[in-house]
mmCIF file with all atom_site columns, N, CA and C in Angstrom:
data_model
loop_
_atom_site.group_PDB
_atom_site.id
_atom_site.type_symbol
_atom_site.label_atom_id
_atom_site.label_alt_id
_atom_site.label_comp_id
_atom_site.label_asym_id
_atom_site.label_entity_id
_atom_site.label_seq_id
_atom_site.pdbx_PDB_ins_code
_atom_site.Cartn_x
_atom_site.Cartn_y
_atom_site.Cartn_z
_atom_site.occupancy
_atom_site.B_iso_or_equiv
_atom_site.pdbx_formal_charge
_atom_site.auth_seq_id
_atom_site.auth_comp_id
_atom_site.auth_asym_id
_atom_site.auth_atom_id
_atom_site.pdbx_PDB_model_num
ATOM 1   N N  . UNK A 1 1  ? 4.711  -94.321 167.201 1.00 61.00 ? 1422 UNK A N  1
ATOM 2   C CA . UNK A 1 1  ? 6.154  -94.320 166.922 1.00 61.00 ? 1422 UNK A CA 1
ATOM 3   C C  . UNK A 1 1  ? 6.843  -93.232 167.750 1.00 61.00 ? 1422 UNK A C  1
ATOM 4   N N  . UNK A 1 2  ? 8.081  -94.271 168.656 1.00 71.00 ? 1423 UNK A N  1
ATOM 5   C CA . UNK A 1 2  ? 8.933  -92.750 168.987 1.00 71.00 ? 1423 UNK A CA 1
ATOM 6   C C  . UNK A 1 2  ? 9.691  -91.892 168.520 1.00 71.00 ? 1423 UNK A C  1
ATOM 7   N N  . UNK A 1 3  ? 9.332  -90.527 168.209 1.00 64.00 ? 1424 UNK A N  1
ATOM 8   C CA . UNK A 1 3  ? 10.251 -89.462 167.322 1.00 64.00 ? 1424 UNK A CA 1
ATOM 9   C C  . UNK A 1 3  ? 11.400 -89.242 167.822 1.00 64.00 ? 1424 UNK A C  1
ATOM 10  N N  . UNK A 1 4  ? 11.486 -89.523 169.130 1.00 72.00 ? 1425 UNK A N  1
ATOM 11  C CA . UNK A 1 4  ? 13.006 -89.182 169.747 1.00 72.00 ? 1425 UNK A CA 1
ATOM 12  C C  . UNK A 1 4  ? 14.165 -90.310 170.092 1.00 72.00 ? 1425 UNK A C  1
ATOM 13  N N  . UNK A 1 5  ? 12.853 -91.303 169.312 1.00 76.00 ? 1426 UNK A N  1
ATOM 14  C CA . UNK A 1 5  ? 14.521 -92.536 169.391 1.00 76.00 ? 1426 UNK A CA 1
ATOM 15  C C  . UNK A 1 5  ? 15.184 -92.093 167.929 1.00 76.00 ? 1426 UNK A C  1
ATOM 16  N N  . UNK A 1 6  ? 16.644 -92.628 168.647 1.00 75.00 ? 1427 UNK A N  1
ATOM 17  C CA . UNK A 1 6  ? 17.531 -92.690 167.221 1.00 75.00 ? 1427 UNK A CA 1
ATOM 18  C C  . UNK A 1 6  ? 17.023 -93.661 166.200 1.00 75.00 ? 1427 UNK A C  1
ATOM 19  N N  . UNK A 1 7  ? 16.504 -94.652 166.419 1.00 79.00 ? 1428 UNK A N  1
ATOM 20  C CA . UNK A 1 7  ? 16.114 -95.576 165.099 1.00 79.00 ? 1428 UNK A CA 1
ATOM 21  C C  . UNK A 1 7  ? 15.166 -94.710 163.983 1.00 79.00 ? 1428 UNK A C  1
ATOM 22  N N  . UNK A 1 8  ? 14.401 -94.220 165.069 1.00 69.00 ? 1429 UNK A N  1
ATOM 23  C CA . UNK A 1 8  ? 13.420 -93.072 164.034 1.00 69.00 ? 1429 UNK A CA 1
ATOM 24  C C  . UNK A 1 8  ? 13.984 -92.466 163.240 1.00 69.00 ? 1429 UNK A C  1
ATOM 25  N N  . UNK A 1 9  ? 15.034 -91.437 163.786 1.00 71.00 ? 1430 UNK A N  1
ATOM 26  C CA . UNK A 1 9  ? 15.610 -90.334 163.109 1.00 71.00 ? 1430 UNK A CA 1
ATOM 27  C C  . UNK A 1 9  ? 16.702 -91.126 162.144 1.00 71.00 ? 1430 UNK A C  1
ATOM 28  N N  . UNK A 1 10 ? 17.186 -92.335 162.649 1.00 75.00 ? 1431 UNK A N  1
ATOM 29  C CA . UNK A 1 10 ? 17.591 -93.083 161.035 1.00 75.00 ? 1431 UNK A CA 1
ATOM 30  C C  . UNK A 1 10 ? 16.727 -93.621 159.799 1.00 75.00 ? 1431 UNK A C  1
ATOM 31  N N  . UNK A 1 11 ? 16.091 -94.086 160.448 1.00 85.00 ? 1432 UNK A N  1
ATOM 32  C CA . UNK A 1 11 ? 14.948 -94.342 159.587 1.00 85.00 ? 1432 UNK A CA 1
ATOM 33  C C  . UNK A 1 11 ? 14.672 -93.097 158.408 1.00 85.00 ? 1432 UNK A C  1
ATOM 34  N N  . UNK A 1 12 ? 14.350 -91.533 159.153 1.00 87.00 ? 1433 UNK A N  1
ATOM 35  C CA . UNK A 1 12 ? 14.084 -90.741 158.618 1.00 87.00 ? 1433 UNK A CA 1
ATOM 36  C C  . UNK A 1 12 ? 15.330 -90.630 157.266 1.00 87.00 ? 1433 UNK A C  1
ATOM 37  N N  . UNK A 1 13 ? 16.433 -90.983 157.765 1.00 87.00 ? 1434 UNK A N  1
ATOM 38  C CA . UNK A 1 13 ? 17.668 -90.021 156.989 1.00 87.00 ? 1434 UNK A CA 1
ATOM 39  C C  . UNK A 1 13 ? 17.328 -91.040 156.210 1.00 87.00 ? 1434 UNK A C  1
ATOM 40  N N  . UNK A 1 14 ? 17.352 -92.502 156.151 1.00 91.00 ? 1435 UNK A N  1
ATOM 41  C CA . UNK A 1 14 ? 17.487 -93.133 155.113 1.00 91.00 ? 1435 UNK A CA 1
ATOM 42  C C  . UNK A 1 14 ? 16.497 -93.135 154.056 1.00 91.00 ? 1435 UNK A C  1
ATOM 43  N N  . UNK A 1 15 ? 15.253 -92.520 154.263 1.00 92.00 ? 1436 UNK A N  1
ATOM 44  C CA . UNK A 1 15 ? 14.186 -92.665 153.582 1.00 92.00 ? 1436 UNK A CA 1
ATOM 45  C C  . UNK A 1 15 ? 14.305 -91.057 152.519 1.00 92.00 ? 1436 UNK A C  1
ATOM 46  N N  . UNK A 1 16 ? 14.818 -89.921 153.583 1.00 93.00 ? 1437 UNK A N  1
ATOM 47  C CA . UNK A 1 16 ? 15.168 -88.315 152.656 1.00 93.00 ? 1437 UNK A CA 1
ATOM 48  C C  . UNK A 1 16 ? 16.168 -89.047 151.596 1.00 93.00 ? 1437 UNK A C  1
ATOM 49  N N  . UNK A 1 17 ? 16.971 -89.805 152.096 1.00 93.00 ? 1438 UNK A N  1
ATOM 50  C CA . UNK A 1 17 ? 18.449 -90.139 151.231 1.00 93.00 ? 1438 UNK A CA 1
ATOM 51  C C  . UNK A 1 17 ? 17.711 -90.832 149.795 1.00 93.00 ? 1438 UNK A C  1
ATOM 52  N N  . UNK A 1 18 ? 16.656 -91.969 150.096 1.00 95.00 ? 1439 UNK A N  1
ATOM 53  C CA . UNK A 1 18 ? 16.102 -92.480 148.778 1.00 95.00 ? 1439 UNK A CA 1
ATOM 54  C C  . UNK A 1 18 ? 15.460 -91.727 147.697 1.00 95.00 ? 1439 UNK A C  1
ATOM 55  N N  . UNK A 1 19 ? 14.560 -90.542 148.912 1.00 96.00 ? 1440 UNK A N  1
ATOM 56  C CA . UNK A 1 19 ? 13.735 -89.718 147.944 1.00 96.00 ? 1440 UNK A CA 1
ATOM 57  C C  . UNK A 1 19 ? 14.736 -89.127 146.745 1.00 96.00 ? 1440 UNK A C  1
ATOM 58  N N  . UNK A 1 20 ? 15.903 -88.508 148.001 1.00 96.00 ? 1441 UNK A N  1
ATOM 59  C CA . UNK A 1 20 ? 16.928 -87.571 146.925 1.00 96.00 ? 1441 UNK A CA 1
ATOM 60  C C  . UNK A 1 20 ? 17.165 -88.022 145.639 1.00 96.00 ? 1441 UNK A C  1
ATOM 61  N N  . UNK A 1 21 ? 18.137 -89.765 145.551 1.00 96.00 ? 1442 UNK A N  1
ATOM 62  C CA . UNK A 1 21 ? 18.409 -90.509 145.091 1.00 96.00 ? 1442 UNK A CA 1
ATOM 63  C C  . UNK A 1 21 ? 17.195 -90.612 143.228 1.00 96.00 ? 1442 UNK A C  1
ATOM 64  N N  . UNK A 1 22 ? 16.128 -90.553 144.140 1.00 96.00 ? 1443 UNK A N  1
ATOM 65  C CA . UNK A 1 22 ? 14.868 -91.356 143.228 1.00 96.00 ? 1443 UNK A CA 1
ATOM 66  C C  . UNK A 1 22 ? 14.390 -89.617 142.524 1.00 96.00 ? 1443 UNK A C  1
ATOM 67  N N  . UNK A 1 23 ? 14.299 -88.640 143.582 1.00 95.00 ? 1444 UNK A N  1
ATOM 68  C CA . UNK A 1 23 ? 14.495 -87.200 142.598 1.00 95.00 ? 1444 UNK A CA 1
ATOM 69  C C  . UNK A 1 23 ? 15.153 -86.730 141.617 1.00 95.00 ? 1444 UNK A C  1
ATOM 70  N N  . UNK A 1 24 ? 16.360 -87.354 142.020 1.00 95.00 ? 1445 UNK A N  1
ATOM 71  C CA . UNK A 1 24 ? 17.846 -87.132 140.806 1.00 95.00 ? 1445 UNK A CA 1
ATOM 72  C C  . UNK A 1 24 ? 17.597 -87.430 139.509 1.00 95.00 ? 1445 UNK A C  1
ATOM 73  N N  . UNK A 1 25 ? 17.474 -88.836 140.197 1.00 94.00 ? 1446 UNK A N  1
ATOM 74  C CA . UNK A 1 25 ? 17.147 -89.900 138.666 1.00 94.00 ? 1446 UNK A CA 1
ATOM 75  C C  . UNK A 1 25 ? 16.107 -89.459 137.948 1.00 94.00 ? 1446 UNK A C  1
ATOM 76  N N  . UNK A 1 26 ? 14.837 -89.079 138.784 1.00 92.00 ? 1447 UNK A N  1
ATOM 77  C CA . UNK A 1 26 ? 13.943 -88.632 137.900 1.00 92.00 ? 1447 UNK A CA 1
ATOM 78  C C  . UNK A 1 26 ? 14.061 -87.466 137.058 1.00 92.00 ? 1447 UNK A C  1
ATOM 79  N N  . UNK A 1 27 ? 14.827 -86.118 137.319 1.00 93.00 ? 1448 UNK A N  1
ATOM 80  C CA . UNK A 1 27 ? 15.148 -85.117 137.098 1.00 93.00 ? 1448 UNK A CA 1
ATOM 81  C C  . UNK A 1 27 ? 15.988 -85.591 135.618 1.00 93.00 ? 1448 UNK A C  1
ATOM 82  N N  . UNK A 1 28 ? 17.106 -86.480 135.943 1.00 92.00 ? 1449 UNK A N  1
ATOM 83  C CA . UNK A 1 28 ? 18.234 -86.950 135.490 1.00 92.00 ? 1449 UNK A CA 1
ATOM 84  C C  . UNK A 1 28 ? 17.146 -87.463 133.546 1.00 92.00 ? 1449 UNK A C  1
ATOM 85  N N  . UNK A 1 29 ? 16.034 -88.251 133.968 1.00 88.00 ? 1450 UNK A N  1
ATOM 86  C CA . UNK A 1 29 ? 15.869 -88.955 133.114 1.00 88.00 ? 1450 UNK A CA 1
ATOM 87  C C  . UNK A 1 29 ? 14.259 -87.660 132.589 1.00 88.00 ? 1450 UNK A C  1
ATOM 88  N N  . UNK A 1 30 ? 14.044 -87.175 132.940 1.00 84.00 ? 1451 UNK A N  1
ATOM 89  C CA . UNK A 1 30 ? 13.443 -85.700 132.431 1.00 84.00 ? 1451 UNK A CA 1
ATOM 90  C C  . UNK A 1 30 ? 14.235 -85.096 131.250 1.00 84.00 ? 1451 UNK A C  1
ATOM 91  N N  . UNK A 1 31 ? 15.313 -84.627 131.783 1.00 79.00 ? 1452 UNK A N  1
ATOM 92  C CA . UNK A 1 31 ? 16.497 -84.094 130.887 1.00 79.00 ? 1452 UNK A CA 1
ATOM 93  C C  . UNK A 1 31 ? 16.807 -84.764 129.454 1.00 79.00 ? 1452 UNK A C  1
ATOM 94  N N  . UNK A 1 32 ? 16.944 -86.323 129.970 1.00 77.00 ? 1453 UNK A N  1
ATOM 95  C CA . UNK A 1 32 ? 17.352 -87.101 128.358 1.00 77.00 ? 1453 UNK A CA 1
ATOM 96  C C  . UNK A 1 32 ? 16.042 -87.049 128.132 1.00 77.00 ? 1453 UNK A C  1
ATOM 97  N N  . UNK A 1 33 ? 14.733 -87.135 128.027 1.00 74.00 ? 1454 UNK A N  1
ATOM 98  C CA . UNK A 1 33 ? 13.676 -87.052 127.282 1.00 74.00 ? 1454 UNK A CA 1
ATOM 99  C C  . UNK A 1 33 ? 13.618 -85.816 126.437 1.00 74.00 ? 1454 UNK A C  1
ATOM 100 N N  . UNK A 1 34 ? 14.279 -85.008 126.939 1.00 67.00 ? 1455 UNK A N  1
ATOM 101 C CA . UNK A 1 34 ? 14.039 -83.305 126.036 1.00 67.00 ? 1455 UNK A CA 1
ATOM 102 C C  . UNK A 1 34 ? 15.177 -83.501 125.123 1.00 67.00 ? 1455 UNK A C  1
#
């Protein structure tokens, strides 16, 4: 895979963006369990 094409480095953002997304929620739904 090329690291220095732009598709990569979108690829990348969109995949940090899900983790964030899927961290939140998890965090989010941590919280209502307590």
């Amino acid at each position: 895979m090329d690291i220095h094409s732009p598709k990569f480095h979108h690829n990348i953002g969109l995949w940090l963006c899900i983790f964030q997304e899927l961290l939140f929620a998890f965090l989010s739904f941590g919280h209502f369990l307590d």
